[in-house]
XYZ file of C-alpha atoms in Angstrom:
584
model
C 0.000 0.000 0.000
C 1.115 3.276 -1.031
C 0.285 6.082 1.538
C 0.413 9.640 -0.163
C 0.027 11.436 3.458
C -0.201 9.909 6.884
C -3.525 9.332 8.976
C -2.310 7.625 11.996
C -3.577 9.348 14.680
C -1.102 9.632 17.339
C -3.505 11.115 20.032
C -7.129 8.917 20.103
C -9.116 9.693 22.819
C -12.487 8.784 24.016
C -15.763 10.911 24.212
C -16.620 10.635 28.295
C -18.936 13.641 28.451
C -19.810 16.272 25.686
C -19.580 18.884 29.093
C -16.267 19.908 30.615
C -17.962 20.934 34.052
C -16.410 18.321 36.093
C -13.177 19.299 34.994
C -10.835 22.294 36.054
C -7.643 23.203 34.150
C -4.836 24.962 36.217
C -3.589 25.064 39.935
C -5.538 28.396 40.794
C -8.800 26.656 39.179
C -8.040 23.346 40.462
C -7.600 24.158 43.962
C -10.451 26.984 44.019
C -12.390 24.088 43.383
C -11.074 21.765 46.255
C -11.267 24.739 48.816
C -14.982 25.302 48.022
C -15.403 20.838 48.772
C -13.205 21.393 51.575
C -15.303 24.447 52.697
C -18.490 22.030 52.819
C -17.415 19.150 54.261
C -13.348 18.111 54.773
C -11.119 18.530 57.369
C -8.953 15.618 56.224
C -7.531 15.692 52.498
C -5.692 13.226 51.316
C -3.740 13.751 47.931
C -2.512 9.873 46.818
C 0.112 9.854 44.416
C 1.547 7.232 42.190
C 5.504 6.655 41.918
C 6.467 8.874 39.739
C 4.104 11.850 40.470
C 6.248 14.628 41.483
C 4.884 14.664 45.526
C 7.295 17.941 46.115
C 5.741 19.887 43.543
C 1.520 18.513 44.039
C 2.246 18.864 47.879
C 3.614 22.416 47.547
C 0.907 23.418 45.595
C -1.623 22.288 47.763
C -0.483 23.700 50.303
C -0.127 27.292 49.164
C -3.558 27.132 47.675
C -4.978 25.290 50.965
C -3.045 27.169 53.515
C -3.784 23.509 55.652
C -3.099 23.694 59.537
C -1.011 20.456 59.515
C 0.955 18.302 56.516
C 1.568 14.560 56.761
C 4.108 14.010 53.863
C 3.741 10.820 53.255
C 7.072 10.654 52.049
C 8.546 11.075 55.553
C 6.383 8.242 56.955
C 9.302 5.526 54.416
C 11.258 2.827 55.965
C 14.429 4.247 55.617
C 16.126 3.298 52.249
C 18.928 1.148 53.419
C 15.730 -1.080 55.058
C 13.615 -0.917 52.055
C 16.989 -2.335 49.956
C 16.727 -5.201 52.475
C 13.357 -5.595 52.327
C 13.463 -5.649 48.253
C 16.478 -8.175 48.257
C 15.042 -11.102 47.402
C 12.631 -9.391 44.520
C 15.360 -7.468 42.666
C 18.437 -9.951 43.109
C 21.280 -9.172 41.059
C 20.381 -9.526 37.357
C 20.359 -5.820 36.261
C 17.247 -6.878 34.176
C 15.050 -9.190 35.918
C 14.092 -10.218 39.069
C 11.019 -11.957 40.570
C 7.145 -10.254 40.474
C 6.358 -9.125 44.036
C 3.453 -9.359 46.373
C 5.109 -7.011 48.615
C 2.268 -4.163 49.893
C 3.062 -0.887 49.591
C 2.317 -0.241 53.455
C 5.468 -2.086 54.124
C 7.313 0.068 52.609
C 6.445 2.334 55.835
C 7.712 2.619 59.004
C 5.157 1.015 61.258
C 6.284 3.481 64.077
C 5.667 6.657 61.869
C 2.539 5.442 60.304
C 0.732 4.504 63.506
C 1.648 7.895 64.431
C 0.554 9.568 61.218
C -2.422 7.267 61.479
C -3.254 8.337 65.081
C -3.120 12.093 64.394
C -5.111 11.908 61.450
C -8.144 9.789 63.538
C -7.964 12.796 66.510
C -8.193 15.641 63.816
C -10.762 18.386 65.051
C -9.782 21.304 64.301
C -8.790 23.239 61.168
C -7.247 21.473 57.914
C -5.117 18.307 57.526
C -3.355 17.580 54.545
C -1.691 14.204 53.894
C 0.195 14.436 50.823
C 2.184 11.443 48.576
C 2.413 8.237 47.887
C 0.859 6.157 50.300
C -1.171 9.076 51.591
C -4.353 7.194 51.929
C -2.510 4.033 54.069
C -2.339 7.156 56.662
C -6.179 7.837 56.868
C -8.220 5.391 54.518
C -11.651 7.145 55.192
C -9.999 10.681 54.536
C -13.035 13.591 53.849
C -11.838 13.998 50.219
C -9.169 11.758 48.901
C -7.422 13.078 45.562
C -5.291 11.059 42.884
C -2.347 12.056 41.117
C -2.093 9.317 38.559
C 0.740 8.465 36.188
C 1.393 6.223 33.121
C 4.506 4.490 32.922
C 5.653 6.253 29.889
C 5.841 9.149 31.680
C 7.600 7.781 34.602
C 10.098 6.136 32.478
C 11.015 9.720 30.542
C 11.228 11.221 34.130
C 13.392 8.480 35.458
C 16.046 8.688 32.253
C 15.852 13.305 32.767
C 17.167 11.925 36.685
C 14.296 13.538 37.615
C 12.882 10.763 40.106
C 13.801 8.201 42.519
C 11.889 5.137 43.108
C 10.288 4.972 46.105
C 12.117 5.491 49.741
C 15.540 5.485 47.537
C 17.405 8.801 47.168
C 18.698 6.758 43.711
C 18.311 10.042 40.966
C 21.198 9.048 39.278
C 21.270 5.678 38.816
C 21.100 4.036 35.689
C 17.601 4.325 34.367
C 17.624 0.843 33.307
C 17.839 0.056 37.424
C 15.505 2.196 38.294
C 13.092 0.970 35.698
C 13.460 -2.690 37.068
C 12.889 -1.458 40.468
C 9.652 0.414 39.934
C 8.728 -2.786 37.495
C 9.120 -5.318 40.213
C 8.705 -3.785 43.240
C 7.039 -0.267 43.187
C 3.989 -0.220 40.733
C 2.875 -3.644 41.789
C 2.345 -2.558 45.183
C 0.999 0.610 43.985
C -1.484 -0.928 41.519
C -3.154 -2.999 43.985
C -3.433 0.164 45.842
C -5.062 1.733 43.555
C -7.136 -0.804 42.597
C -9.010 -0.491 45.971
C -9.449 3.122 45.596
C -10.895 3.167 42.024
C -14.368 3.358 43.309
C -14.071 6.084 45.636
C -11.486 8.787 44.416
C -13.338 12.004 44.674
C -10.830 13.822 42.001
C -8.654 12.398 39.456
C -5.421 14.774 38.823
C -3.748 14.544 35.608
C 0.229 15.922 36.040
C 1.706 14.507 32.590
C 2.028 17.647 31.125
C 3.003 21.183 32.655
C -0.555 22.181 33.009
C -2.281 20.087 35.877
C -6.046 19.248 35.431
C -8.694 17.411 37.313
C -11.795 16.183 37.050
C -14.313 14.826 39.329
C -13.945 11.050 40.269
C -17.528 10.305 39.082
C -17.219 11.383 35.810
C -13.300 9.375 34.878
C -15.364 6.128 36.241
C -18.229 7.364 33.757
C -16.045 7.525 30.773
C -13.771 4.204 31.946
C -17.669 2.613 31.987
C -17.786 3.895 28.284
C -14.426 2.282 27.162
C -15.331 -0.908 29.007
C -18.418 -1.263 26.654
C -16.877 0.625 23.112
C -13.990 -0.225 20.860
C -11.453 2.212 21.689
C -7.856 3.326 20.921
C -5.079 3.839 24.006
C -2.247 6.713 23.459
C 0.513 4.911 21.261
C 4.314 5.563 22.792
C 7.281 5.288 20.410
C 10.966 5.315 21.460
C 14.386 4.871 19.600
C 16.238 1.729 19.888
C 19.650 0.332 18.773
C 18.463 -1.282 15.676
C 16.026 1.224 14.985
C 14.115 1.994 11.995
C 12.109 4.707 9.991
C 9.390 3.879 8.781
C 6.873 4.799 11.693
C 8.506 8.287 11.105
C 6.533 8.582 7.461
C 3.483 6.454 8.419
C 2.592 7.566 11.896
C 3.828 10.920 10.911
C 6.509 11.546 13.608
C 8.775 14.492 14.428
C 12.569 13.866 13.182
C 14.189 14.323 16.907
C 15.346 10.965 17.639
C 18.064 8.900 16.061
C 15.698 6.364 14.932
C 11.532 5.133 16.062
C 12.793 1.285 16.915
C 9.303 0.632 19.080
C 5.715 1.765 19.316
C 3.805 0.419 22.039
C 0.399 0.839 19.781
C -1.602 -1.479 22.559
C 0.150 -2.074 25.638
C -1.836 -0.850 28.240
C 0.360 -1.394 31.025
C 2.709 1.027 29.555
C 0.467 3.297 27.545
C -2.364 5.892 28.460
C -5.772 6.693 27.664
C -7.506 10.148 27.006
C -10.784 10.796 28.634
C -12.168 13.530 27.063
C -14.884 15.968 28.476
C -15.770 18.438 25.889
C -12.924 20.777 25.458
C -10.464 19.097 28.199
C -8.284 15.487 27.930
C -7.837 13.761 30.811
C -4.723 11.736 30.779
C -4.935 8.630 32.538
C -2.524 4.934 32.608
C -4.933 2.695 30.728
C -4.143 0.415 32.740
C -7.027 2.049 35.648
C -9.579 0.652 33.138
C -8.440 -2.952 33.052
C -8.595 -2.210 37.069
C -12.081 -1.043 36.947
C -13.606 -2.626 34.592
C -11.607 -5.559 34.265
C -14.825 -8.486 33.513
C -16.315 -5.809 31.046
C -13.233 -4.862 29.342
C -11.815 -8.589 29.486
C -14.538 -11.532 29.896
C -14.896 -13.894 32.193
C -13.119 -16.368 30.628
C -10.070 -14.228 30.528
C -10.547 -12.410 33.609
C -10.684 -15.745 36.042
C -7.689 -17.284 34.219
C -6.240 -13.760 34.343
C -6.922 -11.943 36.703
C -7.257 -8.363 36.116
C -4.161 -8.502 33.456
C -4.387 -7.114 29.826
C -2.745 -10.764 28.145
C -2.523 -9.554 24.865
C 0.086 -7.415 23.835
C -0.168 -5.146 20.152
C 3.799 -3.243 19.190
C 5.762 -2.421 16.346
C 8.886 -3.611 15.660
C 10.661 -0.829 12.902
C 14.305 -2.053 11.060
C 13.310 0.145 8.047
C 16.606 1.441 7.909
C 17.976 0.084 10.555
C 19.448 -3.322 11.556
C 18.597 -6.652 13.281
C 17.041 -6.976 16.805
C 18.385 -9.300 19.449
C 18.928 -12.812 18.717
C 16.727 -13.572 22.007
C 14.305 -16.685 23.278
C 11.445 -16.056 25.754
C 10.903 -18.225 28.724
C 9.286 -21.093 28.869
C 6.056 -21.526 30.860
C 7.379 -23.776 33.272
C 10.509 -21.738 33.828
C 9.258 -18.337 33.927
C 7.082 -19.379 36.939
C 9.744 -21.433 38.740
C 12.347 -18.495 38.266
C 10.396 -14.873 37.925
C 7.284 -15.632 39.641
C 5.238 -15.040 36.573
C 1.791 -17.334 35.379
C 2.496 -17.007 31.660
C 5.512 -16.515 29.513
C 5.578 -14.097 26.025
C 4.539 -16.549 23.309
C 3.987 -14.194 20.101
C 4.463 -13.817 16.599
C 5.614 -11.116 13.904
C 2.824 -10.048 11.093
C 5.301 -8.389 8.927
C 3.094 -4.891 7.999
C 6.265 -4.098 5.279
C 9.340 -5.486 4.413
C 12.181 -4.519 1.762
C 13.587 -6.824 -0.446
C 16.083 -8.305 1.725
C 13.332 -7.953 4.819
C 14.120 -11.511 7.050
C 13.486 -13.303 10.110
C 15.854 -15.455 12.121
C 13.384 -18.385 13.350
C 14.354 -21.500 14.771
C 17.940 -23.846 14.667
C 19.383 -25.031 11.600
C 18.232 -29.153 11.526
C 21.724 -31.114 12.238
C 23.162 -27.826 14.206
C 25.339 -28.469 16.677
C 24.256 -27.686 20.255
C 27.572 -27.736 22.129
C 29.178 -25.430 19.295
C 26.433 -23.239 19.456
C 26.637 -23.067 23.425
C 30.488 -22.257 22.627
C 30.460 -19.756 20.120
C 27.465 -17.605 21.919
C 29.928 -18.213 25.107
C 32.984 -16.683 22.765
C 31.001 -13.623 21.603
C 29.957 -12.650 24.382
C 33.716 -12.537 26.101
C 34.460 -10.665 22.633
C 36.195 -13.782 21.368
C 34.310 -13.910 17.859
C 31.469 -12.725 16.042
C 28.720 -15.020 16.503
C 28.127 -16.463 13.089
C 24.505 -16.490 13.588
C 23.796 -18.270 9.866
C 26.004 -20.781 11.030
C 23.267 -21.888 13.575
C 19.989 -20.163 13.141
C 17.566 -20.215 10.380
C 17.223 -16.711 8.295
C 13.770 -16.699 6.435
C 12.981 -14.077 3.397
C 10.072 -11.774 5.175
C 7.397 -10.681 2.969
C 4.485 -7.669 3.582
C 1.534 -9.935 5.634
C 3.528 -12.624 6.051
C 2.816 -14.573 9.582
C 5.439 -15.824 11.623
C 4.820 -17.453 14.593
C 7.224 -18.225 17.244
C 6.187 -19.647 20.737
C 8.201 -19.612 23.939
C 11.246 -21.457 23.394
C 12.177 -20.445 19.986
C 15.045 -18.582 19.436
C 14.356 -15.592 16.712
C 14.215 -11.975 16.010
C 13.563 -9.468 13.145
C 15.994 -8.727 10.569
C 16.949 -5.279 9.380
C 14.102 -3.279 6.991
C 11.646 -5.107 8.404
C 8.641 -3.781 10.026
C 6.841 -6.124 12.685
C 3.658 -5.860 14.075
C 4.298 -7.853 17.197
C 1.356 -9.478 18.507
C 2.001 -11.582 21.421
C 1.235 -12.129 25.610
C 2.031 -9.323 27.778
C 4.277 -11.115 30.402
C 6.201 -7.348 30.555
C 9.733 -7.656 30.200
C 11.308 -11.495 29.739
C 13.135 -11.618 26.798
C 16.976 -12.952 26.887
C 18.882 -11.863 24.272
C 21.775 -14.119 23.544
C 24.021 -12.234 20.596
C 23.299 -8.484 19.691
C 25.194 -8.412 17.029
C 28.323 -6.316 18.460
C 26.729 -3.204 18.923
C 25.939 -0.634 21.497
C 22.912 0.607 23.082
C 21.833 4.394 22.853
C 23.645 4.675 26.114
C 26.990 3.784 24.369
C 27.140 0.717 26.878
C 26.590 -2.608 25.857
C 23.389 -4.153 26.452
C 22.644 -7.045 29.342
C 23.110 -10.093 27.844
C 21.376 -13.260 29.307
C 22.820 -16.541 27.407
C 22.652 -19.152 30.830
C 18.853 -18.353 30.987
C 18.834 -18.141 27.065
C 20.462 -21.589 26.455
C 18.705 -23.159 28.908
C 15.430 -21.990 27.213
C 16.063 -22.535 23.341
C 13.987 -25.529 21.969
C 16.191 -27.256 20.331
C 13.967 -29.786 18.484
C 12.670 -26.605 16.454
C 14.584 -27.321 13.451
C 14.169 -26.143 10.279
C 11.627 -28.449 9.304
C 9.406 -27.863 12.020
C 9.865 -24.064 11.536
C 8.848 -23.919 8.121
C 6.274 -26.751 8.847
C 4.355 -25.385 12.205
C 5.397 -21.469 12.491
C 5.686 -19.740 9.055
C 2.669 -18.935 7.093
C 0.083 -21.338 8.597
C -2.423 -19.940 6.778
C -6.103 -21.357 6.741
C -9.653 -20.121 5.092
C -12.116 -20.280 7.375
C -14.764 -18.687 6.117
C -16.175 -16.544 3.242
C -19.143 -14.203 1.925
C -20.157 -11.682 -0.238
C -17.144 -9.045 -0.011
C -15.055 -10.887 2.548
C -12.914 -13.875 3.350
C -11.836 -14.904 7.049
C -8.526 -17.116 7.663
C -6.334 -18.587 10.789
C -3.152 -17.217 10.742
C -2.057 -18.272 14.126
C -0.915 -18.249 16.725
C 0.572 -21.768 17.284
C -1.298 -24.345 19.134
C 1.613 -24.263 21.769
C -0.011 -20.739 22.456
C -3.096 -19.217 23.850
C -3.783 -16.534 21.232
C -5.158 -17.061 18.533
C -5.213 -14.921 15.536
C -7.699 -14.179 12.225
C -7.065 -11.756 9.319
C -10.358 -10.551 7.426
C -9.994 -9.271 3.910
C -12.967 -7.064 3.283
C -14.586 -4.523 0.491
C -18.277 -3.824 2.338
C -19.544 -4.191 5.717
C -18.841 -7.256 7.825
C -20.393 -8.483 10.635
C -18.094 -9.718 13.820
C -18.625 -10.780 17.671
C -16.126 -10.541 20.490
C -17.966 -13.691 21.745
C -17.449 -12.973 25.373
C -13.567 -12.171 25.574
C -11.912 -9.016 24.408
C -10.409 -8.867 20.636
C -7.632 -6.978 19.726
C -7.134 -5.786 16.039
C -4.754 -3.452 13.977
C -5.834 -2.410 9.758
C -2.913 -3.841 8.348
C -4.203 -2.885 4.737
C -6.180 0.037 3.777
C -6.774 3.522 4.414
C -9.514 3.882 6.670
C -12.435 1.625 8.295
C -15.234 2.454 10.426
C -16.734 0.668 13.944
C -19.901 0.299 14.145
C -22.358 -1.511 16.490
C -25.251 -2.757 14.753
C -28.350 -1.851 17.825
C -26.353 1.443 17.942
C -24.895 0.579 21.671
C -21.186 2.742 21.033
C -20.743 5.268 18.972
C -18.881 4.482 15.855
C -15.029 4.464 15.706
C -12.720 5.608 12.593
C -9.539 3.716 12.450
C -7.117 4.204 10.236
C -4.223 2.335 8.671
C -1.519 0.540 11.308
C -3.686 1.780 14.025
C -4.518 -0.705 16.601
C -7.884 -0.440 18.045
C -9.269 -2.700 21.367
C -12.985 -3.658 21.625
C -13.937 -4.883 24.799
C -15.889 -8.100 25.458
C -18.783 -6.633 26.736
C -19.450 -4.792 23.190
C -20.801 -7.993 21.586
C -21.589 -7.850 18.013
C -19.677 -4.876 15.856
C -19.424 -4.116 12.189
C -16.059 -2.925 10.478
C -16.629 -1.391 6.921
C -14.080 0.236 4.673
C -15.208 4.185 4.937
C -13.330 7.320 3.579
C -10.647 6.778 0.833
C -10.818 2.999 1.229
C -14.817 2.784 0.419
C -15.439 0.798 -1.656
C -11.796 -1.091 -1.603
C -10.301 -3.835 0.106
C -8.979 -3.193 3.221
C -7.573 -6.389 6.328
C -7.414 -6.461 9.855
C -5.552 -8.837 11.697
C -7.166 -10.035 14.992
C -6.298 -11.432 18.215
C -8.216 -12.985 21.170
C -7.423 -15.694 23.971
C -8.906 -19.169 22.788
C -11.230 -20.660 25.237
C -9.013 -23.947 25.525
């Protein structure tokens, strides 16, 4: 497909309210409105903020605009660090990548001394105004007169924590790496934070939005109104892009983006542990993690099915992958099931798959070992590179595959892989965050100038070796399979591999067709085509325009939805590929 101007729309958002009354825009707005709640009824505020949140700057404006007769800053309530590095031993280990996922709460990240104190003043409160302020601010008084919530999605935190402009929590740690800090918060801080949250969901009084250098707010009732309205409507979340190593550019022409990085390597197009949502009410976004509505709405958004084998986890997992330009990724495996769990502390492992969106004419993918390769000279000469002995002669021992636009390559947990250079991946895959092991990166250095952590004893133990050629070309390239066709459309199986719980269907279509999320939440992205249009057919959701490489989410609860080329592609054949957990 030839695109004469991009459409991608980098900044969806969703419709909450065609008002913005329940919103204020601006400290001296924002806290004229908290003053004149406080003046009614509160003598206890309580500002929660996620890690991340900047509690110096929130607290200091809250105060000045509150003039409050005490502060509790939560901050100041913290084990102290060299404690919470104890307590956090065991979770981060040594691996400057991985360690295991925690169930630690954040209330014991607090002193229990200082807290019972905090706690104790806050119960006695009479008199005038007490502000508690931070993260953790509600653990101090959870039936606070108006509790407040600073919010913040991760790709936020993440810039702030590479501009050294945060710590993680009860660490004084601004200038360590940002890679470190990253894994810390992964493991350890927005766990306990998220199941924090979770509790207060229902009862947050005002939702503050910090992302940008303009606060706003809005009232708690009307973000839960407009998270109800993505829990029943195919949506879009806030796509993030960031350079890599191997980068490409190609998302730089078709998503349209500004030339001030090196390269666009990823785009986290449906991730929405990582990526936002807008809420918008009239005039005024509301910036919130999307993650709050897998929180809230989590048997809406995913299904029953997929919520009790789940939990409330997004498992499906929508990226890009760009080498337009640029060179190959990683030669990495992903965990095993068995060892994932046994190691990390994690359910499910990343099976996924690359649906190549373009390709140049020397586009490939590494899949699989050569049949008749040899295992201990493999073992060796990954050992050799990586002590800066030799090259690893990757050809030597790993498949290479020619990668064609919409060609389907599967690759389940186990299999060693990765893109080629001028390649561009859609990655669709599980969401189990961050385990991949790269074994050989191909002698280069990360944006840092440093080399990148390489993981070859969990690698090796990990590759399936049995995946041979054969089997590759056999069981994980192009398993393509009709299903189904009508009058202006064709359905077909294009994965994922029975070894794996996703399973995926492209529909080539010139008209309206008919679909049904059958009780679990599908996932889809227009891999060809201009433009397409949502639609329910009783009129339940408003329609949704979605335009080429966009990925767009409709939630279980929708039911039955159209899709129908619309705009420049009326009229024309256009494809989505879809994904959605199989009920086995």
């Amino acid at each position: 497909m030839t695109l004469r101007t991009s459409n991608y729309d980098k900044f969806p958002f969703i419709s909450a309210a065609s008002s913005s009354s329940e919103t204020w825009v601006g400290w001296p707005a924002i806290l004229e409105r908290v003053k004149a709640v406080v003046a009614e009824r509160s003598s206890v505020v309580c500002v929660e903020c996620y890690p991340g949140a900047f509690e110096h700057s929130i607290r200091r404006a809250f105060e000045e605009g509150l003039r409050p007769s005490q502060v509790i800053y939560a901050p100041e309530l913290l084990k102290e660090s060299r404690e919470i590095d104890e307590m956090l031993k065991g979770v981060l280990g040594d691996d400057p990548v991985f360690g295991r996922m925690s169930e630690i709460s954040l209330k014991e990240f607090f002193d229990p001394e200082k807290l019972q104190r905090g706690r104790e003043m806050s119960a006695n409160w009479a008199v005038g105004l007490l502000l508690i302020v931070g993260v953790g601010a509600s653990l101090v008084n959870p039936r606070a007169d108006l509790l407040v919530y600073a919010d913040m999605a991760r790709w936020e935190i993440q810039g702030r924590q590479r501009r050294n402009e945060i710590a993680n929590l009860g660490s004084e740690n601004f200038n360590e790496s940002p890679s470190l800090k990253y894994k810390r918060a992964f493991f350890a801080d927005w766990r306990a934070a998220d199941r924090l949250k979770k509790n207060l969901l229902g009862k947050i009084d005002f939702f503050l939005d910090t992302h940008g250098a303009t606060p706003k707010m809005a009232t708690g009732r009307a973000v839960r109104e407009g998270l109800k309205r993505a829990g029943h409507s195919p949506f879009r979340v806030v796509p993030y892009f960031d350079p890599g190593p191997w980068g490409g550019h190609w998302m730089e022409e078709v998503c349209d983006l500004p030339k001030d990085a090196p390269n666009h390597a990823w785009c986290f197009d449906c991730v929405p542990e990582e990526n936002s949502l807008l809420l918008a009410f009239g005039g005024v976004q509301i910036e919130l993690p999307a993650i709050d509505l897998t929180l809230f709405q989590p048997r809406e958004l995913l299904g029953d099915i997929i919520y009790s084998r789940f939990g409330p986890e997004f498992p499906i997992r929508f990226d890009f992958l760009d080498t337009m330009g640029g060179g190959n990724l990683s030669l990495q495996v992903h965990p095993r099931t068995e060892y994932i769990r046994q190691h990390f502390g994690m359910a499910y492992t990343q099976d996924e798959s690359y649906y190549l969106l373009d390709a140049a004419e020397d586009g490939c993918v590494y899949l699989g070992v050569k049949t008749g390769a040899d295992r201990e000279a493999m073992t060796r000469d990954l050992r050799a590179a990586q002590s800066g002995g030799i090259a690893f002669p990757a050809e030597t021992y790993v498949n290479k595959f020619p990668a064609r636009k919409h060609d389907h390559f599967l690759i389940p947990a186990g299999t060693i892989h990765c893109s080629g250079k001028n390649s561009m991946v859609l990655e669709i895959s599980a969401t189990p965050y961050i385990f991949t092991f790269k074994l050989w990166d191909w002698d280069r250095l990360g944006l840092n100038g440093l080399p990148r952590p390489i993981h070859l004893d969990y690698g090796i133990a990990n590759i399936a070796w049995e995946r041979d050629t054969d089997w590759v070309r056999r069981e994980l390239i192009n398993r393509i399979e009709l299903l189904d066709k009508n009058d202006g459309w064709r359905e077909e199986r294009t994965g994922l591999h029975g070894l794996e719980f996703i399973e995926t269907r492209r529909r080539w279509f010139a008209k309206s067709n008919s679909h049904n999320t059958q009780g679990t939440v599908n996932v889809l992205n227009l891999v060809e085509g201009r433009e397409i249009t949502v639609e329910s057919p009783t009129g339940v959701f408003d329609p949704l325009v979605v335009h080429y490489a966009e990925t767009f989410i409709v939630p279980a609860e929708a039911g039955a939805y159209t899709i129908r080329p619309s705009g420049e592609s009326e009229g024309k054949e256009c494809a989505t590929i879809k994904a959605f957990v199989r009920d086995t």
